[in-house]
Coordinates of C-alpha atoms in Angstrom, one line a residue:
X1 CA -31.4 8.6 -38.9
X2 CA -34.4 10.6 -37.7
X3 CA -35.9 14.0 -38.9
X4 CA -37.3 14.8 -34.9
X5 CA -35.9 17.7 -33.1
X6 CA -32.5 17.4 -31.4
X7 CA -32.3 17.7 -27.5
X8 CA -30.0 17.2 -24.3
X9 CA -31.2 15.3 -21.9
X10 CA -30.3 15.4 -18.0
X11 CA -31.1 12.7 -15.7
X12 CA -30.0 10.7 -12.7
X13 CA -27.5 8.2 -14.4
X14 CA -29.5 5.5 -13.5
X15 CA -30.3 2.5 -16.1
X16 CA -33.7 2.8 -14.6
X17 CA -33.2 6.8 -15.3
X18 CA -31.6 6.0 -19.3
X19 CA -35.3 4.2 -20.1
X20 CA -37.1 6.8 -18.9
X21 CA -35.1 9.4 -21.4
X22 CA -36.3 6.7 -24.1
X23 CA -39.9 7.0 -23.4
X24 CA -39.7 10.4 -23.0
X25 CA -38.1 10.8 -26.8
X26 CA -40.5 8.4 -28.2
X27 CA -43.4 10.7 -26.8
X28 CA -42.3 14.1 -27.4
X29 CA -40.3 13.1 -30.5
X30 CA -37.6 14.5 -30.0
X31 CA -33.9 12.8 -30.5
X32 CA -31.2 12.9 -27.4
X33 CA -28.2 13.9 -28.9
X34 CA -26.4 14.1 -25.6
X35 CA -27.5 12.0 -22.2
X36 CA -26.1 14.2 -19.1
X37 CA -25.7 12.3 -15.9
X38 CA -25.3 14.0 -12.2
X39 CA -22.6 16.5 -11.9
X40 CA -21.9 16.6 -16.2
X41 CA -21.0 20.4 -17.6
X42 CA -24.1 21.2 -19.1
X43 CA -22.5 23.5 -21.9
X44 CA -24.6 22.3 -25.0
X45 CA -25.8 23.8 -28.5
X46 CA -29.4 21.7 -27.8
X47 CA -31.8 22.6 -26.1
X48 CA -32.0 21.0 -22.4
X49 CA -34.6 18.6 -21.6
X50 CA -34.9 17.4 -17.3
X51 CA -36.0 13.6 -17.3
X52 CA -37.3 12.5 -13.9
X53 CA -37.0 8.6 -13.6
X54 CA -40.4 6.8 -13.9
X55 CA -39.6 3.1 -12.7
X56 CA -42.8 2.2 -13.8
X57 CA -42.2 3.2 -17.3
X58 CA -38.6 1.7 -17.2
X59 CA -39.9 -1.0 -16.2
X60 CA -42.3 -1.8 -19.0
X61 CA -40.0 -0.7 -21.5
X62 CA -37.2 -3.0 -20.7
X63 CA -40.1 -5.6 -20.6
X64 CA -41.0 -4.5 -24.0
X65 CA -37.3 -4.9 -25.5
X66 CA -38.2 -8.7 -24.6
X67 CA -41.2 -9.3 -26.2
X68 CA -41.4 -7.0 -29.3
X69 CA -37.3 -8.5 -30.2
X70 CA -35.5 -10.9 -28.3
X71 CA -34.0 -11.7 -24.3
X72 CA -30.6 -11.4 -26.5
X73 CA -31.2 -7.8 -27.5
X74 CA -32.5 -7.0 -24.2
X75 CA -29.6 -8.2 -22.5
X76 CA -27.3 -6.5 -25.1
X77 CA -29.1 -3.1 -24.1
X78 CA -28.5 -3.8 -20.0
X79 CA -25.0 -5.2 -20.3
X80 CA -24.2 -2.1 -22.5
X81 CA -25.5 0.3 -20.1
X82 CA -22.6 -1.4 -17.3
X83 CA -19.9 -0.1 -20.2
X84 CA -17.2 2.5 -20.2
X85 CA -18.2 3.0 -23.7
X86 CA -17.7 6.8 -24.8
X87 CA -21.2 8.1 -25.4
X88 CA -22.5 4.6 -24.2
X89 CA -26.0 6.5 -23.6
X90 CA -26.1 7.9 -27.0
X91 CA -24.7 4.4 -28.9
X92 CA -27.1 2.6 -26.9
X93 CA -30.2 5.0 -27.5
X94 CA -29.3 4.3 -31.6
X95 CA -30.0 1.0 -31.5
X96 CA -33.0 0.8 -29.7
X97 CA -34.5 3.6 -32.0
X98 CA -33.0 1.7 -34.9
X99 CA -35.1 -1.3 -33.5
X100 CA -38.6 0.7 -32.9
X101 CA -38.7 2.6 -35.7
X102 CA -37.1 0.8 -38.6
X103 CA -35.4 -2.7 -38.0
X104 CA -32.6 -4.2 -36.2
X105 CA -29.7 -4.9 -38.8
X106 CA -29.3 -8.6 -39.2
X107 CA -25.8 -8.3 -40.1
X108 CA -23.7 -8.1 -36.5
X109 CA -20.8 -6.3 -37.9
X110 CA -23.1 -3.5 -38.8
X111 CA -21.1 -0.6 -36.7
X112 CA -24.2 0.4 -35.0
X113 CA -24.0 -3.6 -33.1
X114 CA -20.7 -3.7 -33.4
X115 CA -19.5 -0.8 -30.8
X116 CA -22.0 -2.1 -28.3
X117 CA -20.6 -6.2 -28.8
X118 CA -17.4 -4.9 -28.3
X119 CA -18.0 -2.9 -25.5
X120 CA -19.8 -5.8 -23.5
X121 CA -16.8 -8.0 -24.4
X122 CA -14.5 -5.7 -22.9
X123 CA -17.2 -6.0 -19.5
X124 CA -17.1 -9.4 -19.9
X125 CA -13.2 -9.6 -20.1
X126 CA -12.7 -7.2 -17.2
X127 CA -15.4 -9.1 -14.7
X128 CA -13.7 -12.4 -15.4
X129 CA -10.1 -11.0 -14.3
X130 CA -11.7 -10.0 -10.9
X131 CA -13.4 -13.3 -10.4
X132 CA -11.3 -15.2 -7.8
X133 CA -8.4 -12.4 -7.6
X134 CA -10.6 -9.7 -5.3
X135 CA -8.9 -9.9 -1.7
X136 CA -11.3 -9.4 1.4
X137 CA -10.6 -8.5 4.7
X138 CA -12.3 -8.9 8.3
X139 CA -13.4 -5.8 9.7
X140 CA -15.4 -6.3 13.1
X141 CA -17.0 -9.7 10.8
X142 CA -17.6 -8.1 7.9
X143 CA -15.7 -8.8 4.6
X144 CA -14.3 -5.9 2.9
X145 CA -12.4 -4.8 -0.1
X146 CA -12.5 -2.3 -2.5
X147 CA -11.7 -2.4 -6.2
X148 CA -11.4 0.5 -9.1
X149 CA -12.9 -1.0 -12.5
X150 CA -12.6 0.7 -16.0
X151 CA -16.8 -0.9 -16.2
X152 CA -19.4 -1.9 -13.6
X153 CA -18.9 -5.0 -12.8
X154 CA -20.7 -5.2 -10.1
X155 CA -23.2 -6.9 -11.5
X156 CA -21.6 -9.5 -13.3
X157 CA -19.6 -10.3 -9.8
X158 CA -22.7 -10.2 -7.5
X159 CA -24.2 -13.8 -8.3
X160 CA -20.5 -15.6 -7.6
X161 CA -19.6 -13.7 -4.8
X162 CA -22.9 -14.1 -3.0
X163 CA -22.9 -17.9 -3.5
X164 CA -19.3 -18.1 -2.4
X165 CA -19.7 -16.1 0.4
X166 CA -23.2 -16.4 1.4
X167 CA -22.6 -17.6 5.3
X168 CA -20.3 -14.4 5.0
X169 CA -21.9 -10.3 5.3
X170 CA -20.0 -9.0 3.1
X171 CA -18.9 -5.4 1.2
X172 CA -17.3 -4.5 -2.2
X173 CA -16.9 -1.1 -3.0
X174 CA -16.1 -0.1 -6.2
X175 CA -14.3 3.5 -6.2
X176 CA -14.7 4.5 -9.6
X177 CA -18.1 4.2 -10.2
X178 CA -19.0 4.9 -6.4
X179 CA -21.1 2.4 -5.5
X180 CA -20.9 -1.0 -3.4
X181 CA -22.5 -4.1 -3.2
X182 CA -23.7 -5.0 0.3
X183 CA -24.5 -9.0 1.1
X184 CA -26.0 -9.8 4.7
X185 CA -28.8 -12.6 5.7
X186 CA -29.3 -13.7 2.3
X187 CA -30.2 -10.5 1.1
X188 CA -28.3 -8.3 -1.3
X189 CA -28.5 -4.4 -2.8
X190 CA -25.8 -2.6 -4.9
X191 CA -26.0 1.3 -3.8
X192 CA -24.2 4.3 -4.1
X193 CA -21.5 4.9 -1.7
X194 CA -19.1 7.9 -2.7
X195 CA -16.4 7.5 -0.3
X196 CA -15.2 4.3 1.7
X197 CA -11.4 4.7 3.8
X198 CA -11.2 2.1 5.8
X199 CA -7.5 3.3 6.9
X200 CA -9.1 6.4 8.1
X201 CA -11.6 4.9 10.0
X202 CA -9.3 3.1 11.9
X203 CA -7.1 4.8 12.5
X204 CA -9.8 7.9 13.9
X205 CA -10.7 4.6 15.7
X206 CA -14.2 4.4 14.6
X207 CA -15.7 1.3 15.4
X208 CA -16.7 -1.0 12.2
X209 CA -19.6 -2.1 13.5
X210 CA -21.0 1.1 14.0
X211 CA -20.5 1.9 9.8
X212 CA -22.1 -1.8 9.4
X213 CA -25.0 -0.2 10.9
X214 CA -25.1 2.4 8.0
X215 CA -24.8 0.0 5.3
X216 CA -28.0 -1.9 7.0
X217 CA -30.2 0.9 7.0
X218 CA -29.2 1.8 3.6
X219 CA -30.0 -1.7 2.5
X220 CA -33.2 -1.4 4.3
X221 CA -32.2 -5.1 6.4
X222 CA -33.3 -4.3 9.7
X223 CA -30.5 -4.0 12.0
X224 CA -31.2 -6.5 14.6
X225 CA -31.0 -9.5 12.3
X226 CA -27.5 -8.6 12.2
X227 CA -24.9 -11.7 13.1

C-alpha cells in the first residue's frame, strides 16, 4: 500500500494519542506497522518510534477527517477507536492513509471498510445490551456500579445515563478497560481509574464520601459544590 519506511510506534493509548501517531507518519513518512499502548511487550523487528500526544494536532486532524471527507467517515474513525478490534490501531491507520493518499473505496464491502463496520456494529450491539440493564447502588449518595465490556462503551452510554440520572452524582466503572465515567452538578469526565472494590472499602470501613472526594478532584469539580 505504501513504499515509506516501516516503524513501531509507542504512545499513550489515547485516541487523542492514536492522531498524533498519524501526523507524526504523515510528516516523517514513515508507516506504523504496529501501534504499542502503555504497558505492551515491545519485542518488534521495526524500528521504535516514541509519539508524545499533541492535542492540538489531534485536534485539527480529527477536524480535518470532517472537512476534507465526510462527518460519516469521521465518526467511523472515532467509533472504531472504542473497538476490541484485533490491531484496531493498525486497521484503522489503513483507512485513513487509504483516504489521504489515494481514495476512500466507494464499495463498503471493500475489506479494508468492512472490518471497521463490523467492529463498530459489534460496539453498537454490546452498548445497547447495557442500556437499561446496568444496576446502581447508593454508596454515602453516590450511584455506583461497575461493569466488564469486551469494547468501550463508555461513550456510547454517557449521553443516556447522564439524562436519566442527572439529579443523581453518579459512577460507572468499567474494569476491563480501567476507566469510569464520573457525573456530578451537571458536569461529566470519563478518566482512568485502575482499581475500584467497593467490598473492600467497606469492609476496611473507609468512608465513601471520603473516595467521592478523589473522584471530584480528579474531575477537576470543586469539592464544595458537592450535594
Amino acid at each position: 500500500m505504501s513504499t515509506w519506511p516501516q516503524c513501531s510506534m509507542l504512545y499513550d493509548g489515547s485516541f487523542a494519542g492514536f492522531l498524533s501517531c498519524v501526523n507524526e507518519s504523515f510528516r516523517q513518512k514513515v508507516y506504523p506497522f504496529y501501534f504499542l499502548p502503555p504497558h505492551t511487550p515491545q519485542n518488534s523487528l521495526y524500528p521504535l518510534l516514541e509519539v508524545p500526544t499533541d492535542p492540538t494536532l489531534a485536534k485539527a486532524l480529527y477536524q480535518d477527517l470532517k472537512t476534507r471527507f465526510s462527518q460519516a467517515f469521521q465518526q467511523m474513525i472515532a467509533c472504531s477507536f472504542l473497538t476490541c478490534l484485533p490491531q484496531r490501531e493498525r486497521n484503522i491507520f489503513d483507512v485513513i492513509y487509504l483516504a489521504f493518499h489515494h481514495a476512500l473505496p466507494q464499495d463498503h464491502t471493500d475489506d479494508r471498510i468492512l472490518v471497521l463496520t463490523r467492529a463498530i456494529q459489534h460496539l453498537l450491539h454490546e452498548a445497547k445490551q447495557y442500556q437499561g440493564t446496568i444496576q446502581f447502588t447508593n454508596y454515602g449518595g453516590v450511584l455506583t456500579s461497575q461493569i466488564a465490556p469486551k469494547n468501550q462503551v463508555l461513550p456510547l452510554l454517557r449521553p443516556r445515563l447522564c439524562q436519566q440520572l442527572s439529579g443523581n452524582a453518579f459512577l460507572l466503572h468499567d474494569k476491563v478497560h480501567r476507566q469510569a465515567l464520573f457525573y456530578a452538578d451537571h458536569q461529566w469526565k470519563i478518566r482512568p481509574l485502575n482499581h475500584l472494590n467497593l467490598a473492600n472499602s467497606f469492609q476496611d470501613n473507609l468512608p465513601f464520601q471520603v473516595l467521592w472526594q478523589q473522584f471530584y478532584k480528579t474531575i477537576a469539580i470543586p469539592v464544595q459544590e458537592a450535594r
